[in-house]
Every structure is written in structure tokens, then in C-alpha cells.
PDB file of C-alpha atoms and ligand atoms in Angstrom:
ATOM      1  CA  MET M   1      52.267 -58.409  21.048  1.00 87.00           C
ATOM      2  CA  HIS M   2      54.158 -59.765  18.069  1.00 91.00           C
ATOM      3  CA  THR M   3      52.765 -62.376  15.701  1.00 97.00           C
ATOM      4  CA  LEU M   4      54.329 -65.811  15.565  1.00 98.00           C
ATOM      5  CA  ILE M   5      54.103 -67.793  12.327  1.00 98.00           C
ATOM      6  CA  ALA M   6      55.305 -71.326  12.997  1.00 98.00           C
ATOM      7  CA  ALA M   7      56.130 -74.086  10.504  1.00 98.00           C
ATOM      8  CA  ASN M   8      55.741 -77.582  11.939  1.00 98.00           C
ATOM      9  CA  TRP M   9      57.506 -79.823   9.421  1.00 98.00           C
ATOM     10  CA  LYS M  10      56.602 -82.974  11.382  1.00 98.00           C
ATOM     11  CA  MET M  11      58.380 -86.063   9.961  1.00 98.00           C
ATOM     12  CA  HIS M  12      59.155 -84.475   6.596  1.00 98.00           C
ATOM     13  CA  MET M  13      62.335 -83.371   4.842  1.00 98.00           C
ATOM     14  CA  THR M  14      65.743 -84.904   4.494  1.00 98.00           C
ATOM     15  CA  ARG M  15      68.621 -82.520   5.113  1.00 98.00           C
ATOM     16  CA  SER M  16      68.898 -81.602   1.450  1.00 98.00           C
ATOM     17  CA  GLN M  17      65.159 -80.938   1.175  1.00 98.00           C
ATOM     18  CA  ALA M  18      65.298 -78.883   4.377  1.00 98.00           C
ATOM     19  CA  SER M  19      68.233 -76.931   3.039  1.00 98.00           C
ATOM     20  CA  SER M  20      66.588 -76.055  -0.271  1.00 98.00           C
ATOM     21  CA  THR M  21      63.254 -75.205   1.389  1.00 98.00           C
ATOM     22  CA  VAL M  22      64.853 -72.889   3.915  1.00 98.00           C
ATOM     23  CA  GLN M  23      66.984 -71.204   1.234  1.00 98.00           C
ATOM     24  CA  GLU M  24      63.876 -70.601  -0.831  1.00 98.00           C
ATOM     25  CA  LEU M  25      62.081 -69.223   2.208  1.00 98.00           C
ATOM     26  CA  LEU M  26      64.950 -66.865   2.943  1.00 97.00           C
ATOM     27  CA  GLN M  27      64.916 -65.662  -0.647  1.00 96.00           C
ATOM     28  CA  LYS M  28      61.206 -64.933  -0.478  1.00 96.00           C
ATOM     29  CA  LEU M  29      61.057 -63.505   3.032  1.00 95.00           C
ATOM     30  CA  GLU M  30      64.357 -61.927   3.980  1.00 90.00           C
ATOM     31  CA  GLY M  31      63.910 -58.204   4.311  1.00 89.00           C
ATOM     32  CA  SER M  32      60.112 -58.383   3.961  1.00 91.00           C
ATOM     33  CA  ILE M  33      59.058 -59.796   7.313  1.00 92.00           C
ATOM     34  CA  PRO M  34      57.189 -57.077   9.221  1.00 91.00           C
ATOM     35  CA  ALA M  35      59.007 -55.981  12.399  1.00 90.00           C
ATOM     36  CA  ASN M  36      56.323 -57.461  14.649  1.00 94.00           C
ATOM     37  CA  ARG M  37      56.401 -60.941  13.041  1.00 96.00           C
ATOM     38  CA  GLU M  38      58.562 -63.881  13.878  1.00 97.00           C
ATOM     39  CA  ILE M  39      58.962 -66.903  11.620  1.00 98.00           C
ATOM     40  CA  LEU M  40      59.587 -70.073  13.582  1.00 98.00           C
ATOM     41  CA  ILE M  41      60.738 -73.260  11.870  1.00 98.00           C
ATOM     42  CA  LEU M  42      60.272 -76.596  13.649  1.00 98.00           C
ATOM     43  CA  PRO M  43      62.113 -79.207  11.557  1.00 98.00           C
ATOM     44  CA  PRO M  44      62.600 -82.846  12.518  1.00 98.00           C
ATOM     45  CA  PHE M  45      65.635 -83.397  14.786  1.00 98.00           C
ATOM     46  CA  THR M  46      67.783 -84.555  11.861  1.00 98.00           C
ATOM     47  CA  SER M  47      67.431 -81.224  10.028  1.00 98.00           C
ATOM     48  CA  LEU M  48      67.815 -78.893  12.997  1.00 98.00           C
ATOM     49  CA  GLU M  49      71.495 -78.259  12.345  1.00 98.00           C
ATOM     50  CA  THR M  50      70.898 -77.600   8.639  1.00 98.00           C
ATOM     51  CA  VAL M  51      68.138 -75.067   9.317  1.00 98.00           C
ATOM     52  CA  SER M  52      70.050 -73.563  12.241  1.00 98.00           C
ATOM     53  CA  GLY M  53      73.050 -72.838   9.988  1.00 98.00           C
ATOM     54  CA  ALA M  54      70.862 -71.350   7.264  1.00 98.00           C
ATOM     55  CA  ILE M  55      68.912 -68.926   9.478  1.00 97.00           C
ATOM     56  CA  SER M  56      71.694 -67.982  11.849  1.00 95.00           C
ATOM     57  CA  GLY M  57      71.979 -64.180  11.958  1.00 92.00           C
ATOM     58  CA  LYS M  58      68.822 -63.712   9.851  1.00 94.00           C
ATOM     59  CA  ASN M  59      66.380 -61.247  11.349  1.00 91.00           C
ATOM     60  CA  GLY M  60      62.921 -62.502  12.130  1.00 94.00           C
ATOM     61  CA  PHE M  61      63.735 -66.240  11.908  1.00 97.00           C
ATOM     62  CA  SER M  62      63.847 -68.646  14.851  1.00 98.00           C
ATOM     63  CA  LEU M  63      64.390 -72.341  15.314  1.00 98.00           C
ATOM     64  CA  GLY M  64      62.467 -74.782  17.460  1.00 98.00           C
ATOM     65  CA  ALA M  65      62.006 -78.484  18.161  1.00 98.00           C
ATOM     66  CA  GLN M  66      58.818 -80.488  17.867  1.00 98.00           C
ATOM     67  CA  ASP M  67      59.486 -82.467  21.029  1.00 98.00           C
ATOM     68  CA  PHE M  68      62.122 -83.570  23.586  1.00 98.00           C
ATOM     69  CA  TYR M  69      62.456 -85.797  26.616  1.00 98.00           C
ATOM     70  CA  PRO M  70      62.440 -84.008  29.960  1.00 98.00           C
ATOM     71  CA  ALA M  71      65.770 -85.148  31.399  1.00 98.00           C
ATOM     72  CA  GLU M  72      69.329 -83.856  31.196  1.00 96.00           C
ATOM     73  CA  GLU M  73      70.911 -87.026  29.870  1.00 96.00           C
ATOM     74  CA  GLY M  74      70.839 -90.745  30.496  1.00 97.00           C
ATOM     75  CA  ALA M  75      69.566 -94.107  29.389  1.00 98.00           C
ATOM     76  CA  TYR M  76      66.610 -92.886  27.303  1.00 98.00           C
ATOM     77  CA  THR M  77      67.131 -94.634  23.983  1.00 98.00           C
ATOM     78  CA  GLY M  78      65.858 -92.642  21.049  1.00 97.00           C
ATOM     79  CA  GLU M  79      65.330 -89.432  22.968  1.00 98.00           C
ATOM     80  CA  VAL M  80      66.796 -85.932  22.779  1.00 98.00           C
ATOM     81  CA  SER M  81      67.229 -83.483  25.669  1.00 98.00           C
ATOM     82  CA  PRO M  82      66.592 -79.730  25.867  1.00 98.00           C
ATOM     83  CA  GLU M  83      70.344 -79.183  26.353  1.00 98.00           C
ATOM     84  CA  MET M  84      70.993 -80.864  22.987  1.00 98.00           C
ATOM     85  CA  LEU M  85      68.403 -78.625  21.354  1.00 98.00           C
ATOM     86  CA  LEU M  86      69.778 -75.431  22.893  1.00 98.00           C
ATOM     87  CA  ASP M  87      73.216 -76.516  21.664  1.00 98.00           C
ATOM     88  CA  LEU M  88      71.824 -76.589  18.102  1.00 97.00           C
ATOM     89  CA  GLY M  89      70.407 -73.087  18.361  1.00 97.00           C
ATOM     90  CA  CYS M  90      66.797 -73.914  19.250  1.00 98.00           C
ATOM     91  CA  GLY M  91      64.985 -71.214  21.170  1.00 98.00           C
ATOM     92  CA  TYR M  92      61.563 -72.863  21.097  1.00 98.00           C
ATOM     93  CA  ALA M  93      59.926 -76.255  21.573  1.00 98.00           C
ATOM     94  CA  LEU M  94      56.415 -77.661  21.371  1.00 98.00           C
ATOM     95  CA  ALA M  95      54.751 -79.634  24.149  1.00 98.00           C
ATOM     96  CA  GLY M  96      51.557 -81.578  23.784  1.00 98.00           C
ATOM     97  CA  HIS M  97      51.047 -81.509  20.033  1.00 98.00           C
ATOM     98  CA  SER M  98      47.919 -83.564  19.358  1.00 96.00           C
ATOM     99  CA  GLU M  99      49.933 -86.096  17.344  1.00 96.00           C
ATOM    100  CA  ARG M 100      52.120 -86.690  20.429  1.00 97.00           C
ATOM    101  CA  ARG M 101      49.048 -86.951  22.644  1.00 96.00           C
ATOM    102  CA  HIS M 102      47.028 -89.207  20.342  1.00 94.00           C
ATOM    103  CA  PHE M 103      49.540 -91.298  18.322  1.00 96.00           C
ATOM    104  CA  PHE M 104      52.164 -91.628  21.048  1.00 97.00           C
ATOM    105  CA  GLY M 105      49.911 -91.691  24.082  1.00 97.00           C
ATOM    106  CA  GLU M 106      51.362 -88.646  25.845  1.00 97.00           C
ATOM    107  CA  SER M 107      49.340 -87.961  28.961  1.00 97.00           C
ATOM    108  CA  ASP M 108      48.496 -84.557  30.423  1.00 97.00           C
ATOM    109  CA  ASP M 109      51.069 -85.340  33.141  1.00 97.00           C
ATOM    110  CA  LEU M 110      53.888 -85.995  30.679  1.00 98.00           C
ATOM    111  CA  VAL M 111      52.976 -82.875  28.686  1.00 98.00           C
ATOM    112  CA  GLY M 112      53.040 -80.873  31.929  1.00 98.00           C
ATOM    113  CA  GLU M 113      56.441 -82.308  32.847  1.00 98.00           C
ATOM    114  CA  LYS M 114      57.836 -81.426  29.400  1.00 98.00           C
ATOM    115  CA  LEU M 115      56.428 -77.918  29.626  1.00 98.00           C
ATOM    116  CA  ALA M 116      57.888 -77.213  33.075  1.00 98.00           C
ATOM    117  CA  TYR M 117      61.228 -78.839  32.276  1.00 98.00           C
ATOM    118  CA  GLY M 118      61.631 -77.021  28.957  1.00 98.00           C
ATOM    119  CA  LEU M 119      60.897 -73.657  30.604  1.00 98.00           C
ATOM    120  CA  GLU M 120      63.365 -74.413  33.387  1.00 98.00           C
ATOM    121  CA  LYS M 121      66.036 -75.134  30.793  1.00 98.00           C
ATOM    122  CA  GLY M 122      65.391 -71.816  29.040  1.00 98.00           C
ATOM    123  CA  LEU M 123      63.301 -72.884  26.049  1.00 98.00           C
ATOM    124  CA  HIS M 124      60.326 -70.779  24.985  1.00 98.00           C
ATOM    125  CA  MET M 125      57.612 -73.403  25.205  1.00 98.00           C
ATOM    126  CA  ILE M 126      54.516 -73.632  23.006  1.00 98.00           C
ATOM    127  CA  LEU M 127      51.816 -75.641  24.756  1.00 98.00           C
ATOM    128  CA  CYS M 128      49.400 -77.226  22.266  1.00 98.00           C
ATOM    129  CA  ILE M 129      45.841 -77.973  23.321  1.00 98.00           C
ATOM    130  CA  GLY M 130      42.666 -78.913  21.492  1.00 97.00           C
ATOM    131  CA  GLU M 131      39.565 -81.062  21.534  1.00 97.00           C
ATOM    132  CA  THR M 132      38.702 -84.049  19.347  1.00 95.00           C
ATOM    133  CA  LEU M 133      35.614 -84.044  17.131  1.00 93.00           C
ATOM    134  CA  THR M 134      33.786 -86.358  19.532  1.00 94.00           C
ATOM    135  CA  GLU M 135      34.534 -84.032  22.429  1.00 95.00           C
ATOM    136  CA  ARG M 136      33.295 -81.041  20.400  1.00 94.00           C
ATOM    137  CA  ASN M 137      30.120 -82.869  19.397  1.00 93.00           C
ATOM    138  CA  GLN M 138      29.508 -83.740  23.037  1.00 96.00           C
ATOM    139  CA  GLY M 139      29.721 -80.040  23.937  1.00 96.00           C
ATOM    140  CA  ARG M 140      32.902 -80.594  25.960  1.00 96.00           C
ATOM    141  CA  VAL M 141      35.260 -78.025  24.386  1.00 97.00           C
ATOM    142  CA  ARG M 142      35.450 -75.858  27.521  1.00 97.00           C
ATOM    143  CA  GLU M 143      35.980 -78.854  29.793  1.00 98.00           C
ATOM    144  CA  VAL M 144      38.780 -80.321  27.641  1.00 98.00           C
ATOM    145  CA  LEU M 145      40.671 -77.065  27.090  1.00 98.00           C
ATOM    146  CA  THR M 146      40.372 -76.119  30.753  1.00 98.00           C
ATOM    147  CA  ARG M 147      41.668 -79.527  31.837  1.00 98.00           C
ATOM    148  CA  GLN M 148      44.631 -79.390  29.441  1.00 98.00           C
ATOM    149  CA  LEU M 149      45.502 -75.830  30.485  1.00 98.00           C
ATOM    150  CA  HIS M 150      45.219 -76.404  34.235  1.00 98.00           C
ATOM    151  CA  SER M 151      47.119 -79.640  34.168  1.00 98.00           C
ATOM    152  CA  ALA M 152      50.097 -78.054  32.369  1.00 98.00           C
ATOM    153  CA  LEU M 153      50.099 -74.525  33.760  1.00 98.00           C
ATOM    154  CA  ASP M 154      48.872 -74.680  37.334  1.00 96.00           C
ATOM    155  CA  SER M 155      52.288 -75.318  38.780  1.00 95.00           C
ATOM    156  CA  GLU M 156      54.832 -73.429  40.836  1.00 96.00           C
ATOM    157  CA  ARG M 157      57.586 -74.740  38.543  1.00 97.00           C
ATOM    158  CA  VAL M 158      55.894 -73.150  35.529  1.00 97.00           C
ATOM    159  CA  ARG M 159      55.186 -69.871  37.341  1.00 96.00           C
ATOM    160  CA  SER M 160      58.787 -69.506  38.412  1.00 96.00           C
ATOM    161  CA  ALA M 161      60.298 -70.331  35.007  1.00 97.00           C
ATOM    162  CA  LEU M 162      57.945 -68.215  32.896  1.00 96.00           C
ATOM    163  CA  ARG M 163      60.635 -65.747  31.919  1.00 95.00           C
ATOM    164  CA  SER M 164      61.832 -68.320  29.359  1.00 97.00           C
ATOM    165  CA  GLY M 165      58.680 -67.560  27.363  1.00 97.00           C
ATOM    166  CA  LEU M 166      55.356 -69.294  26.952  1.00 98.00           C
ATOM    167  CA  SER M 167      52.899 -69.406  24.059  1.00 98.00           C
ATOM    168  CA  LEU M 168      49.753 -71.445  23.565  1.00 98.00           C
ATOM    169  CA  ALA M 169      48.488 -73.128  20.417  1.00 98.00           C
ATOM    170  CA  TYR M 170      44.803 -73.955  20.098  1.00 98.00           C
ATOM    171  CA  GLU M 171      44.616 -76.792  17.596  1.00 97.00           C
ATOM    172  CA  PRO M 172      41.274 -78.575  17.312  1.00 96.00           C
ATOM    173  CA  VAL M 173      42.320 -82.165  16.610  1.00 94.00           C
ATOM    174  CA  TRP M 174      39.706 -82.569  13.873  1.00 91.00           C
ATOM    175  CA  ALA M 175      41.176 -79.630  11.941  1.00 91.00           C
ATOM    176  CA  ILE M 176      44.790 -80.861  11.881  1.00 89.00           C
ATOM    177  CA  GLY M 177      45.862 -82.154   8.493  1.00 85.00           C
ATOM    178  CA  THR M 178      42.251 -82.639   7.403  1.00 87.00           C
ATOM    179  CA  GLY M 179      41.679 -79.531   5.293  1.00 84.00           C
ATOM    180  CA  GLU M 180      38.862 -78.712   7.699  1.00 83.00           C
ATOM    181  CA  VAL M 181      39.286 -75.275   9.284  1.00 83.00           C
ATOM    182  CA  ALA M 182      37.421 -74.279  12.417  1.00 89.00           C
ATOM    183  CA  ARG M 183      34.807 -71.562  11.826  1.00 94.00           C
ATOM    184  CA  PRO M 184      35.947 -68.052  12.804  1.00 96.00           C
ATOM    185  CA  GLU M 185      33.338 -67.959  15.586  1.00 97.00           C
ATOM    186  CA  ASP M 186      34.629 -71.270  16.997  1.00 96.00           C
ATOM    187  CA  ILE M 187      38.207 -70.009  16.903  1.00 97.00           C
ATOM    188  CA  GLU M 188      37.173 -66.753  18.568  1.00 98.00           C
ATOM    189  CA  GLU M 189      35.274 -68.572  21.294  1.00 97.00           C
ATOM    190  CA  ALA M 190      38.088 -71.029  22.022  1.00 98.00           C
ATOM    191  CA  HIS M 191      40.776 -68.321  22.081  1.00 98.00           C
ATOM    192  CA  ALA M 192      38.657 -66.153  24.401  1.00 98.00           C
ATOM    193  CA  LEU M 193      38.271 -69.120  26.704  1.00 98.00           C
ATOM    194  CA  VAL M 194      42.030 -69.769  26.668  1.00 98.00           C
ATOM    195  CA  ARG M 195      42.731 -66.097  27.448  1.00 98.00           C
ATOM    196  CA  GLU M 196      40.243 -66.174  30.316  1.00 98.00           C
ATOM    197  CA  GLU M 197      41.856 -69.303  31.797  1.00 97.00           C
ATOM    198  CA  LEU M 198      45.319 -67.771  31.381  1.00 98.00           C
ATOM    199  CA  ARG M 199      44.166 -64.744  33.391  1.00 97.00           C
ATOM    200  CA  THR M 200      43.215 -67.061  36.226  1.00 97.00           C
ATOM    201  CA  LEU M 201      46.294 -69.277  36.019  1.00 97.00           C
ATOM    202  CA  LEU M 202      49.034 -66.791  35.163  1.00 97.00           C
ATOM    203  CA  PRO M 203      47.607 -63.341  35.859  1.00 95.00           C
ATOM    204  CA  GLN M 204      50.911 -61.462  35.451  1.00 92.00           C
ATOM    205  CA  SER M 205      51.615 -62.717  31.941  1.00 95.00           C
ATOM    206  CA  ALA M 206      48.202 -63.728  30.559  1.00 96.00           C
ATOM    207  CA  ASP M 207      47.781 -60.722  28.300  1.00 96.00           C
ATOM    208  CA  ARG M 208      51.334 -61.014  26.944  1.00 95.00           C
ATOM    209  CA  THR M 209      51.008 -64.721  26.117  1.00 97.00           C
ATOM    210  CA  ALA M 210      50.555 -65.417  22.416  1.00 98.00           C
ATOM    211  CA  ILE M 211      47.743 -67.807  21.506  1.00 98.00           C
ATOM    212  CA  LEU M 212      48.292 -69.385  18.091  1.00 98.00           C
ATOM    213  CA  TYR M 213      45.655 -71.142  16.017  1.00 98.00           C
ATOM    214  CA  GLY M 214      46.543 -74.355  14.195  1.00 97.00           C
ATOM    215  CA  GLY M 215      44.489 -76.561  11.897  1.00 95.00           C
ATOM    216  CA  SER M 216      44.611 -76.479   8.094  1.00 92.00           C
ATOM    217  CA  VAL M 217      45.932 -72.920   7.890  1.00 96.00           C
ATOM    218  CA  LYS M 218      46.534 -72.046   4.220  1.00 96.00           C
ATOM    219  CA  PRO M 219      47.572 -68.884   2.362  1.00 97.00           C
ATOM    220  CA  ASP M 220      43.943 -68.082   1.554  1.00 96.00           C
ATOM    221  CA  ASN M 221      42.615 -68.257   5.117  1.00 96.00           C
ATOM    222  CA  THR M 222      45.586 -66.777   6.998  1.00 97.00           C
ATOM    223  CA  SER M 223      44.616 -63.118   7.079  1.00 97.00           C
ATOM    224  CA  GLN M 224      41.070 -63.882   8.187  1.00 97.00           C
ATOM    225  CA  ILE M 225      42.359 -66.136  10.990  1.00 97.00           C
ATOM    226  CA  LEU M 226      44.991 -63.612  12.086  1.00 97.00           C
ATOM    227  CA  GLY M 227      42.253 -60.961  12.251  1.00 97.00           C
ATOM    228  CA  ILE M 228      40.250 -62.855  14.894  1.00 98.00           C
ATOM    229  CA  ASP M 229      40.376 -61.504  18.465  1.00 97.00           C
ATOM    230  CA  ASN M 230      43.024 -63.172  20.630  1.00 98.00           C
ATOM    231  CA  VAL M 231      44.705 -64.901  17.681  1.00 98.00           C
ATOM    232  CA  ASN M 232      48.381 -63.962  17.905  1.00 98.00           C
ATOM    233  CA  GLY M 233      49.831 -66.274  15.317  1.00 98.00           C
ATOM    234  CA  VAL M 234      49.429 -69.569  13.506  1.00 98.00           C
ATOM    235  CA  LEU M 235      50.970 -73.025  13.727  1.00 98.00           C
ATOM    236  CA  VAL M 236      51.098 -74.528  10.253  1.00 98.00           C
ATOM    237  CA  GLY M 237      51.678 -78.145   9.276  1.00 97.00           C
ATOM    238  CA  GLY M 238      50.974 -79.217   5.686  1.00 96.00           C
ATOM    239  CA  ALA M 239      51.134 -75.751   4.141  1.00 98.00           C
ATOM    240  CA  SER M 240      54.525 -75.087   5.740  1.00 98.00           C
ATOM    241  CA  LEU M 241      56.277 -77.732   3.649  1.00 98.00           C
ATOM    242  CA  LYS M 242      56.474 -75.654   0.470  1.00 98.00           C
ATOM    243  CA  ALA M 243      58.275 -72.324   0.470  1.00 98.00           C
ATOM    244  CA  ASP M 244      55.623 -70.801  -1.806  1.00 97.00           C
ATOM    245  CA  SER M 245      52.696 -71.479   0.480  1.00 98.00           C
ATOM    246  CA  PHE M 246      54.511 -70.886   3.746  1.00 98.00           C
ATOM    247  CA  SER M 247      55.971 -67.568   2.597  1.00 98.00           C
ATOM    248  CA  ALA M 248      52.473 -66.456   1.523  1.00 97.00           C
ATOM    249  CA  ILE M 249      51.216 -67.380   5.018  1.00 98.00           C
ATOM    250  CA  ALA M 250      54.163 -65.617   6.650  1.00 97.00           C
ATOM    251  CA  LEU M 251      53.291 -62.400   4.852  1.00 95.00           C
ATOM    252  CA  GLY M 252      49.507 -62.912   4.986  1.00 88.00           C
TER     253      GLY M 252
HETATM  254  C1  PEP H   1      50.007 -78.887  12.938  1.00 87.58           C
HETATM  255  O1  PEP H   1      50.858 -79.647  12.571  1.00 87.58           O
HETATM  256  O2  PEP H   1      50.090 -78.414  14.069  1.00 87.58           O
HETATM  257  C2  PEP H   1      48.914 -78.537  12.015  1.00 87.58           C
HETATM  258  C3  PEP H   1      48.045 -77.643  12.400  1.00 87.58           C
HETATM  259  O3  PEP H   1      48.859 -79.192  10.793  1.00 87.58           O
HETATM  260  P1  PEP H   1      48.003 -78.751   9.493  1.00 87.58           P
HETATM  261  O4  PEP H   1      48.321 -77.294   9.242  1.00 87.58           O
HETATM  262  O5  PEP H   1      48.486 -79.643   8.404  1.00 87.58           O
HETATM  263  O6  PEP H   1      46.566 -78.941   9.827  1.00 87.58           O
END
């Protein structure tokens, strides 16, 4: 399975900042990305075209969106459809990032709808799941991850559109943007649990489905995290905003 190194730029970067960051990244990484690695950049909507133009034709680089609305077109003020993203060269999209779930109130049902719809439209979807600190302290990690996985993946629509590509991202909410990294044993346990649930839910593709870890990944913890069983990549927020740190992670 190849390793996916994803940069979630969140609500950062004007077009000119995006352009200089991606040029710097290309300078540092072009020609040195191992054959089994893919670098995925998830800029805000406004910089998708800029990044798309810069990485077009570059080996090992892909483009994705942080979110979309699951409809073809219509009266959905402020929203963007999968068709619009595909038109800009996006191959990937996230569903269920914890900031969407917690700041914008996205329910398991809406996340599931986005996941199924994105797959049906041909996007490789990355489903993000993770427990809050309270849930972890209450010993509810298994319950929360299982609920999030079943509610998004236990669906005929998902099973029949899987050829578009599916990855998972385990992102403990308390480790996102906090500098707090989950302990290797916690990551290993959570990823093993996700793999086990995938085998039940999607037996044909479970072992080919990448499970990324996200939560305060930095250049100095990347290789340890990537060495943990069932970790097939990382989803990086803060440390993806500077070409220096993200290129070190990409090669780490
Ligand atoms: C994220 O945005 O998904 C993330 C994990 O952020 P950070 O790396 O800043 O914790």
C-alpha cells in the first residue's frame, strides 16, 4: 500500500501565499518523493486553481478539497459541489474533519451523505474520525470510532461506489492543533480497531484502505508515527503551512 502525506491548509493562504508555498514545496520535493508516496495538498477553495496549475503534471502530487456540499447544483448559498472540484483538478476530498463536526455541527448523517455522494461523483474520499478528550477519558474510544465508521460506511451506496477510492484518517480531536500527539500505543490501538471494523464493513477492500493518523504531526515525530502498524500516512495541519516543515514530513 502506498503512503499518503496530506497537507490540510484549513483557512490559511491567499493565492499568492499558496503559490509561493507550493513552488517552494516543488523545489524541495520534485524528484525526491519515493515511488510509493503521494503528496496531497488540500488548500482552501480559493487557492485550488492556483495549486492545481502548479502541480499539474508533477509526479507524486495530488489535489484535494477540505469539504463540499453533496448536491450537483442549486440554491445552496456559499457551497461548492463535487463537480466544481473535479473541474479544478481535485481527485480527493475530506469528509467529517473534526472541525466540520465540532465547529460547524456536522452530524454523522451529513458526513455519511457527503462520503457516499463524493464517492459516487468519483472523488477519492478521506473519512475523518476521532474521539474527544472527554470521550477518551470516559473509556469510550471504541464506541465513538465504531459509531462514526458504521454510520458512514455501512451503506450500499458506499459499497457500490468504492472504486473511486476510500481512505480513513484517525484524528483524536484533542491532538488536533494542540501540539499534543497521541502516544504510539494509543495510535496503534485505534488504527487496529479501525482496520478490524473495516474488515467487517468492507471486507473486499479493508486491507487496501489507507488509514492516516492526524494530530500534531511534525517533522520530528513523522517517522515514528509512520512506523506504527496500520498507519499508512499522515494528515497534517499546522506543520503543512511551511514548505520547510511539510517537505521534511513528506520525506520523513
Ligand atoms: C488536521 O488539520 O487534520 C490536523 C491534524 O491538524 P494539526 O496537524 O495542526 O494537529
